């Protein structure tokens, strides 16, 4: 799991302001019909808002250009991100994400907070046993198949960007090993140990990427 | 193997009528030069006929939107379908399909009949030991690497649409297991057993998709 | 490893002439910052030269249409090729290629020589223990993860086209086995042994392609 | 699936005679408690009968020494075979075999008939859609995970030997391909095509064995 | 991870008494020479004490016969267990276990406590972020490649049995999925849903076992 | 490929002396009947000579206890070694080894020379393009599926020990990467970089061993 500043706090807040005129519609739950999982939030439909479109292009660049995301997620395809909003009473009960969305195999789920944490009560992102409430511009990246939820918002408004990543390395255990290897190798930069290790690291990476 | 009504009989017959003005050219066999396999049929070359183009778009939507196809084939990429016609003397001797066609790995082969079964003699689709002659709008989906053939048409005319699917799950045995699992799980919809099983099913599906 | 005439010598020489007006800029090394590997050559930036663009389209067709390349490399995606030039003092020290470049997994590296071998001193392509200096139009295809280098050019000018292939079969040992199988099978063409072997070969190929 | 004469008819019949003094006890069903599958037959418990012990050693040698078994099953471990007997009313309803028995992964199931087919009514071995009733000494080898059953014996007595094979190649589709390859290669013995093909065959076999 | 009563508390305490005359020698650390990891405990060398030998046979039977262990660990090979003792000052710093010990691939590590938790201070088993101190006869089973340690014993004496399991399913994520599937399926026992699910479960299990 | 002193030269020569009374019989070629490959040498049949038996036990210990063999071959099972002798006219034409011998999957082939290199003319071990003639006690370890041969002995006598190793890591490319990793890691012993790297190395090793 990775928690990382994707947008500056100011950029995040400005984004929030820029969305003031956008049209929000009810989000749709994949599994509700089958499992009764409640998803109650609002989304801006893709392509319906020019401002949102432009902002999402920026978000895409910020995610794909982030060094920590590159190391931990090894992104191959980024599903077009979208804004969502949980107002009072909004929630998304425990679920895992669909194995794929359009052409993206959803290996890693991403949430970037835009709202200040004290702008709403509740609305905590729970991932397995852990709970998260980020500050503006912070993003969290976690495996899509871990059960997660957004607890009910009891007051205020929680706006985030969400997206999904198809990683070059689908197996989380392989990806973790590659990330650990790279972090270790980075400590050797500038030493004579680096070059030999880089060949081994690259050979392993090459074996495991899609 | 799946036999499924992809088009309504009326739509299939209308399609046949709409093709009356199209230009048909001799189909080309991949393996004839090497193996002597006879392929003798007619095809409408892609992009040469506006009516055919529009009809094939409809066929594509009907295949990709079909629920049974979704469950049994888990389609990822559909190779652009094409019309073919076997006239008297036409046939396609025993063969398997090429492992890929342009960008589509050909996991599953599909034939949709447009002609009425009594519009022609012969022209049976043989797949391994089994023989099929569908009614207008029916489609059959089967593994491309099973030896199959179209027996000689001895009178009349047999018009079909053919296409190929790259599945999200390439191994037929894995795909079968996933299909069986989903069919079984579907029986639990609305019961308290469903949600837990859906997590297991999704985790397995996620492991096996491309 | 495959050495093959991709362009005719005349086409190669004409290409060299046609590039006389192009703008060359310094090539950038992926790993220099980390490992100190020196890369000192010139490249034509993609999209900056209309003549070069057109020539590279031809090169792409020649590579993808070459029968030996098809058999040995089983190409799926060809990274857009580019021209590079090593002038006196130019070199590229020992390295392996990045595991992927934009959307291409770099399984196989390709160098096509345009310059005459006697147009420059040095500038030998070393791949593992072996050394190569091709004639105009010759191309060499080798696994990207074998350590390779271009030795310093001590006089004259060495112009080549380079590209990278994502193969349908990523594992070099599987690819070799498939290539051997196909070469062996080709010897049976026209005999009664062919058809049965073609089914086995195709089934194996189908198992191993991406 | 393989049907093969493992014992001579005479040896099979003598074996039947030699067992006349053995003690038979009720066989136990693995899955009955859970699924209600009825298994009603008799077995000689391992190690309880010296004559049976000696006969089973012979059976083991005959199975492991059989050329067709070697080609189709590529046996690695043979689970100690055992005799079983279905008397009037005996049956074994539809089931698949346990994934392993003691140290043997049960890839392939084997039944060798000792009784004459007209010595009993019913008692047909059904494997998927197919039905079998062998003659003395004949053995049938089939994948353990195909649903199979022994239909009720309505008169007489049906005595067989059963065993299970852990193959060097667990995946039935890989095993089939290897078997097809070997059968094809065998046709080239004595020709100049053989040696090259044997290298390819061996390399593939080596990749796939446990 | 599984916490399970392997021995009754009384059996565990009696075992402790029975070991009073055994000879304990210093345990040896695999990695100390390389990493400086301190391992300071006592062990009874295999085969040096008849009483210990007999007790370990009982432990082996209890582990292999335990239903929960069977479900969670799917044991294939159990490395001969051994007793160890941490006295005041004893500890085993953070480490992972060797990938194999003699013929056992060490997939799962097992500790069974014999001492009462209040018989010693410290001596906590830490597995990743979690800490455990079991009661007599309790056993804990966890993946060998998670970093774990025994914190220093500051007073008293801590006696345990340790062992390692080679599972039929080596990948912890596959094993977890199988365990979840089986637990879910168990809830359907006696219903008409069971038999169909058992076939799917068995087919999956068969795919994944060694 | 590994060339390593397995026995001291003196031990090797003494072994040669000790074998003076052994009975040698003609070796048998696996593939001759099919491919015409000539194998003409002498072997001591297993179990026929007490002296040889005892010497082979020593050889087994020396191979399995050798540190370089442990690092490069990661041996799991060693096939019982045997002595062989090539006299004038003896040879073993180009072949690869059988994929398995009794219970050993033959991943790595081993030859240990006992004779002095000047004790015979010819008798060179060719492995692919390379040729080897070792000194007493030297052993060479190479992949069994590389084509190899012993060229005709034109005078003198060449005595060796041969054996085969089933490695914990069957794929030669994975094994090489592990060996490279370990060699690199060994250079960090005693530094603070070691412990972190050892965890990564061990996790990778654990993934890849049988």
XYZ file of C-alpha atoms in Angstrom, chain D residues 8-128:
121
model
C -3.350 -61.713 -20.997
C -6.905 -63.024 -20.738
C -5.517 -66.220 -19.209
C -3.515 -64.389 -16.581
C -6.573 -62.352 -15.716
C -8.731 -65.437 -15.321
C -6.090 -67.229 -13.263
C -5.885 -64.232 -11.013
C -9.605 -64.455 -10.479
C -9.255 -68.100 -9.484
C -6.355 -67.374 -7.172
C -8.454 -64.863 -5.270
C -11.110 -67.407 -4.384
C -9.917 -67.667 -0.799
C -9.376 -63.956 -0.129
C -11.344 -61.980 2.401
C -13.399 -59.162 0.974
C -14.612 -56.243 3.044
C -16.925 -53.341 2.273
C -15.248 -50.498 0.326
C -15.411 -47.010 1.781
C -16.576 -43.983 -0.086
C -14.684 -40.765 0.290
C -17.532 -38.429 -0.378
C -20.585 -40.264 0.759
C -20.874 -38.533 4.083
C -20.922 -35.206 2.288
C -22.697 -35.805 -0.964
C -24.696 -38.954 -0.393
C -22.850 -40.691 -3.223
C -23.437 -44.405 -2.816
C -20.410 -46.680 -3.074
C -21.278 -50.306 -2.510
C -18.561 -52.766 -3.347
C -16.027 -55.075 -1.734
C -12.280 -54.745 -1.495
C -9.359 -56.791 -0.236
C -7.644 -54.669 2.397
C -3.983 -54.046 1.573
C -1.660 -56.475 3.294
C -4.343 -58.844 4.490
C -3.908 -61.531 1.867
C -0.566 -62.936 0.750
C -1.891 -64.260 -2.522
C -3.473 -60.918 -3.388
C -0.262 -59.139 -2.452
C 1.768 -61.211 -4.882
C -0.764 -60.801 -7.651
C -0.787 -57.034 -7.208
C 2.990 -56.951 -7.608
C 2.533 -58.624 -10.963
C -0.162 -56.142 -11.914
C 2.123 -53.255 -10.962
C 4.874 -54.599 -13.184
C 2.495 -55.143 -16.063
C 1.138 -51.609 -15.865
C 4.509 -49.916 -15.480
C 6.081 -52.087 -18.169
C 3.351 -51.529 -20.748
C 4.553 -49.481 -23.716
C 1.205 -47.842 -24.490
C 0.751 -46.843 -20.853
C 4.224 -45.352 -20.902
C 3.356 -43.280 -23.991
C -0.125 -42.145 -22.949
C 0.232 -41.806 -19.189
C 3.957 -41.083 -18.679
C 3.639 -42.608 -15.198
C 5.747 -41.261 -12.355
C 4.125 -42.935 -9.335
C 1.639 -45.805 -9.366
C -0.604 -45.980 -6.340
C -0.624 -49.581 -5.018
C -3.438 -51.220 -6.970
C -6.252 -53.062 -5.254
C -8.902 -55.606 -6.153
C -12.533 -54.730 -5.926
C -15.707 -56.719 -6.443
C -19.256 -55.643 -7.227
C -21.851 -58.251 -6.397
C -25.551 -58.082 -7.138
C -26.743 -54.651 -6.009
C -23.232 -53.232 -5.990
C -22.604 -49.838 -7.599
C -20.547 -46.665 -7.318
C -22.497 -43.541 -8.146
C -21.132 -40.563 -10.055
C -17.988 -39.124 -8.526
C -14.522 -37.853 -9.262
C -11.508 -39.225 -7.446
C -9.775 -37.501 -4.551
C -7.023 -35.150 -5.795
C -4.431 -37.328 -4.072
C -4.262 -40.630 -2.214
C -1.458 -40.946 0.334
C 1.617 -39.855 -1.660
C 0.152 -40.193 -5.133
C -1.400 -37.235 -6.923
C -4.202 -38.971 -8.761
C -3.906 -37.736 -12.333
C -5.100 -40.867 -14.119
C -7.483 -43.555 -12.956
C -7.095 -47.151 -14.096
C -9.486 -50.111 -14.118
C -8.422 -53.576 -15.268
C -11.196 -56.098 -15.738
C -10.718 -59.660 -14.503
C -14.274 -60.980 -14.941
C -15.719 -61.986 -18.284
C -18.225 -59.359 -19.475
C -21.007 -61.961 -19.514
C -20.293 -62.966 -15.930
C -22.470 -60.095 -14.732
C -25.336 -57.853 -15.781
C -24.954 -54.084 -15.349
C -21.732 -52.964 -13.733
C -20.848 -50.736 -16.652
C -18.054 -48.215 -16.155
C -19.360 -44.828 -17.290
C -16.842 -42.090 -17.951
C -18.562 -38.850 -18.861
